[in-house]
mmCIF file of C-alpha atoms in Angstrom:
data_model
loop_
_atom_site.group_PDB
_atom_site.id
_atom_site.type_symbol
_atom_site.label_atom_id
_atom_site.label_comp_id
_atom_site.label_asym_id
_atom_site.label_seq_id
_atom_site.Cartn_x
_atom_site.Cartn_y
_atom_site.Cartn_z
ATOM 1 C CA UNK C 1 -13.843 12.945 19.461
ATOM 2 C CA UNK C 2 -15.808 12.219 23.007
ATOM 3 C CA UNK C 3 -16.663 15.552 22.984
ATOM 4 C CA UNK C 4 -17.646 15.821 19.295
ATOM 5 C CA UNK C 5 -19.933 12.408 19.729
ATOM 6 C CA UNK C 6 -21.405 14.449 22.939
ATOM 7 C CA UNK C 7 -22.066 17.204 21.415
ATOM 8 C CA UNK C 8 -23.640 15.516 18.133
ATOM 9 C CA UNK C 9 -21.299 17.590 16.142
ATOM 10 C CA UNK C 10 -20.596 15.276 13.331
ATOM 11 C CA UNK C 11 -18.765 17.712 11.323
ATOM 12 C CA UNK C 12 -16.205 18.491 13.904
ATOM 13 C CA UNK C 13 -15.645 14.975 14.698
ATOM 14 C CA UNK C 14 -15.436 13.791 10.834
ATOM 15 C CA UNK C 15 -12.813 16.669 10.420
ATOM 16 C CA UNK C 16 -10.623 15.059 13.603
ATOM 17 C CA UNK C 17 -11.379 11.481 11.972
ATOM 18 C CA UNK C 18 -10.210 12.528 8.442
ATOM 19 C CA UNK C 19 -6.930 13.596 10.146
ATOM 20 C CA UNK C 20 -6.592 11.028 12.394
ATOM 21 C CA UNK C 21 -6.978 8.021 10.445
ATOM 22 C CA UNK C 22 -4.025 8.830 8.301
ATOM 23 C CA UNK C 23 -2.155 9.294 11.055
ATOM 24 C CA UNK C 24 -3.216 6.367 12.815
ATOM 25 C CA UNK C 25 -2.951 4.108 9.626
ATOM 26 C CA UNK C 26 0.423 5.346 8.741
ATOM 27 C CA UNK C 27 1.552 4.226 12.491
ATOM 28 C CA UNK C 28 0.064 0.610 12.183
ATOM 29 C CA UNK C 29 -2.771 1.385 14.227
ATOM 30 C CA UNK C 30 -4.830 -0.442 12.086
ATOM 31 C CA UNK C 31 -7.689 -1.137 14.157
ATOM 32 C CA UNK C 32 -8.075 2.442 15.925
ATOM 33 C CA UNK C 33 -8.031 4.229 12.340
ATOM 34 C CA UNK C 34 -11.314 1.877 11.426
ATOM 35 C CA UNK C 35 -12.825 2.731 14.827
ATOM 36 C CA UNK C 36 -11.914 6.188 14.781
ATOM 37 C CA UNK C 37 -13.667 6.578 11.200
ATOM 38 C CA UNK C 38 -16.929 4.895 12.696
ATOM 39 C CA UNK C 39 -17.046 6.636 15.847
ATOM 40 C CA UNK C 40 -17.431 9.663 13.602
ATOM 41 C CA UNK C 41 -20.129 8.053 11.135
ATOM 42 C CA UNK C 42 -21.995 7.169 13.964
ATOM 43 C CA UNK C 43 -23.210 10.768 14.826
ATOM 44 C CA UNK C 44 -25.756 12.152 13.187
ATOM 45 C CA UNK C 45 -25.858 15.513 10.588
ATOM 46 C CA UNK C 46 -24.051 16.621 8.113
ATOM 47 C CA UNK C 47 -20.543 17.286 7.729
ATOM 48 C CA UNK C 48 -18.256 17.944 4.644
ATOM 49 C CA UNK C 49 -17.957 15.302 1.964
ATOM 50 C CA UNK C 50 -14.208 16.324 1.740
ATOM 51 C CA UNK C 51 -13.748 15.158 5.387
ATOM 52 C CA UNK C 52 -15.780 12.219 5.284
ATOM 53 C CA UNK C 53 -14.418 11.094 1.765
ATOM 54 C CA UNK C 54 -10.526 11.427 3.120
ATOM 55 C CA UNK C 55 -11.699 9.409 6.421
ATOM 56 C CA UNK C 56 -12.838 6.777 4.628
ATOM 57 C CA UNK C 57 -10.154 6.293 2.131
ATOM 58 C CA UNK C 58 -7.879 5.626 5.092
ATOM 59 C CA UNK C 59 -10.178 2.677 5.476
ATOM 60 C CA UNK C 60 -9.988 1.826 2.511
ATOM 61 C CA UNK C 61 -6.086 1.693 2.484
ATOM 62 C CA UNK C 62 -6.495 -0.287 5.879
ATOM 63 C CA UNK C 63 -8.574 -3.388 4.766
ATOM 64 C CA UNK C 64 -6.440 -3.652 1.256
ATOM 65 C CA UNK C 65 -3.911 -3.921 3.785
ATOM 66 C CA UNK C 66 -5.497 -6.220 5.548
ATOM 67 C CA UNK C 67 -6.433 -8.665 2.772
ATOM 68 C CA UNK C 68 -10.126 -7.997 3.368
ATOM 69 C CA UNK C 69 -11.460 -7.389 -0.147
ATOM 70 C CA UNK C 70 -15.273 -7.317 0.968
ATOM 71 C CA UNK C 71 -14.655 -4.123 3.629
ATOM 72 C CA UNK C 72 -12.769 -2.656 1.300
ATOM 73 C CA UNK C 73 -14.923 -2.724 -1.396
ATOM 74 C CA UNK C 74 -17.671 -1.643 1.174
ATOM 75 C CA UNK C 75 -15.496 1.435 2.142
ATOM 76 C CA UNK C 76 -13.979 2.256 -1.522
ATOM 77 C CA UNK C 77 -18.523 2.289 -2.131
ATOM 78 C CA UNK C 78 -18.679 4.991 0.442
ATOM 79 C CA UNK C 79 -15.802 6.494 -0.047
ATOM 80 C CA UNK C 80 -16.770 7.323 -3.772
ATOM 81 C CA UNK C 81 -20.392 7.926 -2.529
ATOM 82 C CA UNK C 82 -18.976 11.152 -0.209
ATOM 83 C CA UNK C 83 -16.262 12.373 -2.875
ATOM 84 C CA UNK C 84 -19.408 12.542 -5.734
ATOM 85 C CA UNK C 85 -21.130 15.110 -2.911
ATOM 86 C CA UNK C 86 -17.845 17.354 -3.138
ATOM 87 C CA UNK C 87 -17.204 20.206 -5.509
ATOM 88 C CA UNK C 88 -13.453 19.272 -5.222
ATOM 89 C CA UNK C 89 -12.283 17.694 -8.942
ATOM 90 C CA UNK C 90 -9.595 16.120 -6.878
ATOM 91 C CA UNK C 91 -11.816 14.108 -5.250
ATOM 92 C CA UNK C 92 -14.190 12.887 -8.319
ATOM 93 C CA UNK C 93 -11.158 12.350 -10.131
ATOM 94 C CA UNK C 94 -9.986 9.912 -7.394
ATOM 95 C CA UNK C 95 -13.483 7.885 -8.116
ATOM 96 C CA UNK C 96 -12.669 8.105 -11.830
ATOM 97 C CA UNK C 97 -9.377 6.544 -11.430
ATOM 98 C CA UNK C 98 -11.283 3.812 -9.138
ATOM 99 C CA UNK C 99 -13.210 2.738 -12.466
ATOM 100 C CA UNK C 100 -9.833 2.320 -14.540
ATOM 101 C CA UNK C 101 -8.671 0.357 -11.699
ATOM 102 C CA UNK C 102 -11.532 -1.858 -11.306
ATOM 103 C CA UNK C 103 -11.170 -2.003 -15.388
ATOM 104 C CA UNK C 104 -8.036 -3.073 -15.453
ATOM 105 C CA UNK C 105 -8.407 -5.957 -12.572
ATOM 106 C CA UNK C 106 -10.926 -7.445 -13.986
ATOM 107 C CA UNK C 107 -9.641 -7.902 -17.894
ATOM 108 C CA UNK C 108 -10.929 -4.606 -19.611
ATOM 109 C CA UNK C 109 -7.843 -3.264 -20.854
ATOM 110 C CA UNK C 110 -9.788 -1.477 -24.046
ATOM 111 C CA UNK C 111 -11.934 0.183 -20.843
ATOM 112 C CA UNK C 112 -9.091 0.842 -18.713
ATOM 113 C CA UNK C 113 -7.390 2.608 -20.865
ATOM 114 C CA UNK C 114 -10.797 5.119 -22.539
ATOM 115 C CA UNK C 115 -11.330 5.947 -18.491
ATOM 116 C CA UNK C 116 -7.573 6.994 -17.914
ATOM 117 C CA UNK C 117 -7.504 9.219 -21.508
ATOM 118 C CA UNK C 118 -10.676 10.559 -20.235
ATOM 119 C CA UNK C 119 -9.340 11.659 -16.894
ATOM 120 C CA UNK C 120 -5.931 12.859 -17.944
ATOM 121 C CA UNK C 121 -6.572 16.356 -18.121
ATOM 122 C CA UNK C 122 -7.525 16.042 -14.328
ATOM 123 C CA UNK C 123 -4.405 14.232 -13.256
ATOM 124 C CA UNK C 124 -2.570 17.354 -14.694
ATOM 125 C CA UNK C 125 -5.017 19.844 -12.929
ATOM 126 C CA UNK C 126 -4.740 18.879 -9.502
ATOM 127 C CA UNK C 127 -2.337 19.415 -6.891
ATOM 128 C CA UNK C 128 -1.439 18.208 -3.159
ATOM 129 C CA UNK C 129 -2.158 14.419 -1.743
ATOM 130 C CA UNK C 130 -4.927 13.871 -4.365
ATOM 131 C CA UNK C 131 -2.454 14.271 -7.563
ATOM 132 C CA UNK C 132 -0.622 11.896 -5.764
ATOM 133 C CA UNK C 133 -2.353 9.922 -5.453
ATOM 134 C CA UNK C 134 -3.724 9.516 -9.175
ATOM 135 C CA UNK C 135 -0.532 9.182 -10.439
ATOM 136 C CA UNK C 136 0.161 5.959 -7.606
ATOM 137 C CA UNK C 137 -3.542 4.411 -9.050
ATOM 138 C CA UNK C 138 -2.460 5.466 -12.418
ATOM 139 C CA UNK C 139 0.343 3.578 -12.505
ATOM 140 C CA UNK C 140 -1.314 0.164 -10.578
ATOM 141 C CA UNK C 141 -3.818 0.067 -13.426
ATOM 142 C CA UNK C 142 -1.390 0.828 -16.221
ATOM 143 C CA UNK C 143 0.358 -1.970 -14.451
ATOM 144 C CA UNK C 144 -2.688 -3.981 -14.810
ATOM 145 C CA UNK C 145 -3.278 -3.659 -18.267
ATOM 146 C CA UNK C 146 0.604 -4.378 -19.390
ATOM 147 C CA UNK C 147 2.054 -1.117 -19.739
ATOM 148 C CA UNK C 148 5.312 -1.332 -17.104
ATOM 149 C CA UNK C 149 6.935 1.919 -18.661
ATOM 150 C CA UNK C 150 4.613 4.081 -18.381
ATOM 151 C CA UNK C 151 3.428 2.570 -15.237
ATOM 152 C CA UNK C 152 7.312 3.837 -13.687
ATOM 153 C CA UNK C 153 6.990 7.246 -14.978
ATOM 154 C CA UNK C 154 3.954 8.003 -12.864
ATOM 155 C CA UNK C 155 5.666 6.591 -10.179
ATOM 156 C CA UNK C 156 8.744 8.339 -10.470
ATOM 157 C CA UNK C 157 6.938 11.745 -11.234
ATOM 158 C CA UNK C 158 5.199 10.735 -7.784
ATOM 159 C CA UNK C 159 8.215 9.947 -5.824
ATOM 160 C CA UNK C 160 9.315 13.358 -6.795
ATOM 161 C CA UNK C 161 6.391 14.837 -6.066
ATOM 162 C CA UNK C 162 6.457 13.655 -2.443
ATOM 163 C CA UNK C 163 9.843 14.239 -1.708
ATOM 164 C CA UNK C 164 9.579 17.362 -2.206
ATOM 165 C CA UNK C 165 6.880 17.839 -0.466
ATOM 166 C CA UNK C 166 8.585 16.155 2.619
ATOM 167 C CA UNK C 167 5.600 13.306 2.470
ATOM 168 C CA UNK C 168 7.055 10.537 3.671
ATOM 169 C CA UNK C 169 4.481 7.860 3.011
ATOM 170 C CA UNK C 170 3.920 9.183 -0.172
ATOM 171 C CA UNK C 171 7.704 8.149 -1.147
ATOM 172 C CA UNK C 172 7.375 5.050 0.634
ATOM 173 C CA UNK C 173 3.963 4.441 -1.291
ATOM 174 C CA UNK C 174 5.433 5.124 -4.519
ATOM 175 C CA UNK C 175 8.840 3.336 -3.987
ATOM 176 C CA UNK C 176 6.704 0.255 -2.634
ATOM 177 C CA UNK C 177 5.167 0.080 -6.193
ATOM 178 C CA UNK C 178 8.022 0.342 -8.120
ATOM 179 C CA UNK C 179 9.647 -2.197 -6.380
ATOM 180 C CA UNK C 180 6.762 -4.437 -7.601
ATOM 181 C CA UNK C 181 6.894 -3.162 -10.746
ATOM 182 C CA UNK C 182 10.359 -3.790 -11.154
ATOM 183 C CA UNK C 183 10.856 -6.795 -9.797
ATOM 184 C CA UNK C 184 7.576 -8.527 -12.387
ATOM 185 C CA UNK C 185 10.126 -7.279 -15.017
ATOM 186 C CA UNK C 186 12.714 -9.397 -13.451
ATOM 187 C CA UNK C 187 15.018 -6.121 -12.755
ATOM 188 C CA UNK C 188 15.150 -7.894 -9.255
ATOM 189 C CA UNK C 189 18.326 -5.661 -8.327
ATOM 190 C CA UNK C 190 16.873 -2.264 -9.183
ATOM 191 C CA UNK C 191 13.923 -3.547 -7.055
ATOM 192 C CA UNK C 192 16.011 -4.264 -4.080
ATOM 193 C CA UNK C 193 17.667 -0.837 -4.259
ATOM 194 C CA UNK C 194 14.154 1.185 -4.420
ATOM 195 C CA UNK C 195 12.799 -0.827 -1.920
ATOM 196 C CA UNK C 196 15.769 -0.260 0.548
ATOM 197 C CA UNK C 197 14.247 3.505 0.563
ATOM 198 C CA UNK C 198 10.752 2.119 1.674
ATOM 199 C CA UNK C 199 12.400 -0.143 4.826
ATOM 200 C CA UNK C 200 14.860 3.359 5.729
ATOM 201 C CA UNK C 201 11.953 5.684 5.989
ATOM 202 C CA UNK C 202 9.974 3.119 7.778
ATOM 203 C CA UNK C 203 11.886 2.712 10.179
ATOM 204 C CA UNK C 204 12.721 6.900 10.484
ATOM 205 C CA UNK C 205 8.847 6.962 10.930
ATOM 206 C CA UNK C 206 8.089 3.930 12.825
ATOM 207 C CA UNK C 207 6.096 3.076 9.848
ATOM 208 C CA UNK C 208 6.922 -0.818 10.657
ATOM 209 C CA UNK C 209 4.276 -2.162 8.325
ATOM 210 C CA UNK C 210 6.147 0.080 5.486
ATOM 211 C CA UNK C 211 9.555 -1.904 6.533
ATOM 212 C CA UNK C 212 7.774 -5.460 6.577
ATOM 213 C CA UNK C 213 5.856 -5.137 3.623
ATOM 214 C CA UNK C 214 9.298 -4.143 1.632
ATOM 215 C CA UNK C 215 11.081 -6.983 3.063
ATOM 216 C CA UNK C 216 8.707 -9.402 1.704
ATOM 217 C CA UNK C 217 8.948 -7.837 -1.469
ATOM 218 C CA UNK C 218 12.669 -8.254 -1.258
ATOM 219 C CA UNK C 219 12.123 -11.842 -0.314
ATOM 220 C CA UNK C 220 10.332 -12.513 -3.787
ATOM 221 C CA UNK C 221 13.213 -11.023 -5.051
ATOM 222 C CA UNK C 222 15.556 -13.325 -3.802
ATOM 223 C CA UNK C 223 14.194 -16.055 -6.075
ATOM 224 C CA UNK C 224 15.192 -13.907 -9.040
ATOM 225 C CA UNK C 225 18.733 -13.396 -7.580
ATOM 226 C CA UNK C 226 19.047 -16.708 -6.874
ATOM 227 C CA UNK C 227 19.236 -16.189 -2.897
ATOM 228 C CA UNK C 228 16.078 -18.683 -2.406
ATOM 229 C CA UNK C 229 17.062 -19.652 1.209
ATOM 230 C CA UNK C 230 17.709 -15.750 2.000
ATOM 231 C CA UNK C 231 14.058 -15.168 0.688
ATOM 232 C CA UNK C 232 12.622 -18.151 2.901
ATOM 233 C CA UNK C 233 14.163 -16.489 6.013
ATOM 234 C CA UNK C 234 13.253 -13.011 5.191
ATOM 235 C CA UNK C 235 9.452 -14.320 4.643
ATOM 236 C CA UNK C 236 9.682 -16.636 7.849
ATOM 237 C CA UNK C 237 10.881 -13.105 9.807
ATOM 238 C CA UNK C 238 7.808 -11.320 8.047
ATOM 239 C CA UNK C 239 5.326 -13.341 8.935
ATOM 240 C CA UNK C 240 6.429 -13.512 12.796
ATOM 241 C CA UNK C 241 6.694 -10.147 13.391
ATOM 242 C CA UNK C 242 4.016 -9.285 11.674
ATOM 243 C CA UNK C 243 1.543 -10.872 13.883
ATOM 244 C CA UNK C 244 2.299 -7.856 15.976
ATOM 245 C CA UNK C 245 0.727 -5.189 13.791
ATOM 246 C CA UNK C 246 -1.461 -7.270 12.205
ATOM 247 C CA UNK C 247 0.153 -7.474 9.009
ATOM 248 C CA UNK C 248 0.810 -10.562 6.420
ATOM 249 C CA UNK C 249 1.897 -10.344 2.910
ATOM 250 C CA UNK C 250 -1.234 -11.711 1.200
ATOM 251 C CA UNK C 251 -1.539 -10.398 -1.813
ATOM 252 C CA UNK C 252 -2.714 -13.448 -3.726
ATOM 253 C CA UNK C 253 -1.719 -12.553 -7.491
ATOM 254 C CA UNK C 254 1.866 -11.776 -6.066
ATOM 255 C CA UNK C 255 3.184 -12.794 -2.745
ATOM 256 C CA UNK C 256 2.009 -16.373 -2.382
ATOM 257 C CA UNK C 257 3.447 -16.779 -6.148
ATOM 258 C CA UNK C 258 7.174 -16.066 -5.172
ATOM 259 C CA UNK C 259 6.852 -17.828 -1.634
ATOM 260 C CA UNK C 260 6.281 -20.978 -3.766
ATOM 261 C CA UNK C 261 8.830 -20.230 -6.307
ATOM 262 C CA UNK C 262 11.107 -20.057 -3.318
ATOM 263 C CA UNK C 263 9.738 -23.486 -1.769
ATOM 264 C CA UNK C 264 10.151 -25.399 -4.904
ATOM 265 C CA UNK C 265 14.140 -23.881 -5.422
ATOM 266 C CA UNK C 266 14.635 -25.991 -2.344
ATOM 267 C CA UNK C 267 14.936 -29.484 -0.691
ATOM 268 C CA UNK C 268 12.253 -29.582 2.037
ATOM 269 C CA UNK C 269 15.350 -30.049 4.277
ATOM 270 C CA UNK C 270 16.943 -26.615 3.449
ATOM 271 C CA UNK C 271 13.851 -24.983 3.213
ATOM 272 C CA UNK C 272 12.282 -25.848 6.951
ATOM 273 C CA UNK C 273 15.819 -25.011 8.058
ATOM 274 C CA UNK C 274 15.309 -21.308 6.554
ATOM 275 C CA UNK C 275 12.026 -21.207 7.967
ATOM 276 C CA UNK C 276 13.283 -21.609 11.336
ATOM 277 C CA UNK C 277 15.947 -19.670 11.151
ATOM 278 C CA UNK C 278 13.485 -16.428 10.005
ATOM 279 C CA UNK C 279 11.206 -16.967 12.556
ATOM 280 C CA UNK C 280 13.970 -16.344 14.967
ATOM 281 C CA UNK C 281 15.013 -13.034 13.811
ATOM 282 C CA UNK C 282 14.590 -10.059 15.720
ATOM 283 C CA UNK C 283 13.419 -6.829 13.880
ATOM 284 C CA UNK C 284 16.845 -5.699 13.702
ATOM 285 C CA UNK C 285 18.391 -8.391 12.455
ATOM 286 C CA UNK C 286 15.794 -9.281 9.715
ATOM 287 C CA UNK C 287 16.681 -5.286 8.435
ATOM 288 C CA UNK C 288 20.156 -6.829 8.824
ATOM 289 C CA UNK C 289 19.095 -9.853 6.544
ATOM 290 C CA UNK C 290 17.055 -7.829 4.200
ATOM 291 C CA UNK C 291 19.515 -5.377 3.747
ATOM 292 C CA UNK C 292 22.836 -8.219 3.127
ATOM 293 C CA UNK C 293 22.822 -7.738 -0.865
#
């Protein structure tokens, strides 16, 4: 990339960046994905949408992550802006699918769905990451709009998909989903089970954001199983370890909805007491916890 920048060869360096950031972002280096992506934008000239599209969707996946809806709204804007200048359908069907989403946040269901009928033909038609992909948005804004079935078979044809493909974070994407899924339909033990894959190939990968952010899902869980001082613990353990990769489940129509499910199951006595006792797990043993169904 130094010698890219020196060379003001911004195609080169947006092709390492596109690369890189994945990588990067699927290791928890959070912060050296973003400035990898802008040490590329940064140097002048052209360079192929495809490359610059794919670098910036790892951004995008990074300030979701994050909790920062502004950046990401700023990169998903840029992102779309490079994958309109391809001549890859994979990549304006991705900025399709970003309409039905936004849709389908913000109370459109009617729209939601006219965008996905309209793009289902290009679902079909492409291949790789990008299909994917679709099928993961797919199923978030299907999700969205109160359609849970159909939601889990795009996520199972996914899960499929990148298994055998040998993607890793593409099952752990899709299995992370599900879990979700599952677990708003109060199937809290299927959940657990599908989310078990997510923390397993996290730690094969050293994906430990992947393993956190399925614990916590399995702590919202616990309120459905009736475990509520399990699910304190596990979210105590979360939220201490994740200050090391910069991670915190924060996802406000979801995580901060079972954490005070789980508060209000308990005396304030029991629940400090589980608090305390999380934030003194190692990363083994909160696996350990997570994994004691």
């Amino acid at each position: 990339m130094r010698t890219a920048a020196k060379e003001a060869n911004r195609a080169a360096a947006m092709q390492i960046a596109a690369g890189s950031a994945w990588w990067l972002f699927e290791r928890a280096s959070f912060a050296d994905c973003l400035s990898m992506v802008e040490a590329a934008r940064a140097i002048p000239g052209d360079c192929a949408p495809e490359h610059e599209a794919t670098a910036l969707y790892a951004c995008v996946f990074v300030t979701r992550l994050w909790g920062d809806r502004r950046a990401a709204a700023r990169y998903l804007e840029l992102m779309q802006e490079a994958a309109l200048r391809s001549e890859d359908p994979g990549f304006h069907a991705l900025v399709r699918m970003g309409a039905a989403y936004q849709a389908a946040v913000t109370g459109d269901p009617a729209e939601a769905e006219k965008v996905l009928a309209a793009i289902d033909e290009d679902v079909r038609a492409v291949t790789g990451w990008v299909r994917h992909d679709l099928l993961i948005s797919r199923a978030v804004a299907l999700r969205d709009i109160g359609k849970p079935a159909r939601a889990l078979a795009d996520l199972s044809e996914a899960h499929r998909m990148a298994d055998a493909a040998g993607d890793s974070y593409g099952v752990k994407n899709a299995v992370y989903v599900t879990g979700m899924i599952l677990l708003s339909l109060r199937r809290a033990r299927e959940a657990v089970q599908v989310l078990r894959i997510r923390v397993v190939r996290g730690l094969e990968t050293e994906d430990w954001v992947s393993a956190l952010s399925a614990i916590a899902v399995i702590a919202c869980a616990c309120h459905v199983l009736d475990r509520n001082e399990l699910g304190a613990e596990l979210f105590a353990g979360v939220d201490t370890i994740g200050k090391r990769f910069s991670y915190a489940p924060i996802s406000e129509d979801f995580f901060p909805v079972y954490r005070d499910r789980l508060r209000e199951a308990l005396p304030a006595d029991k629940w400090e007491a589980a608090l305390r006792r999380g934030e003194q797990l190692s990363f083994r043993d909160l696996v350990r916890q997570a994994q004691s169904f």
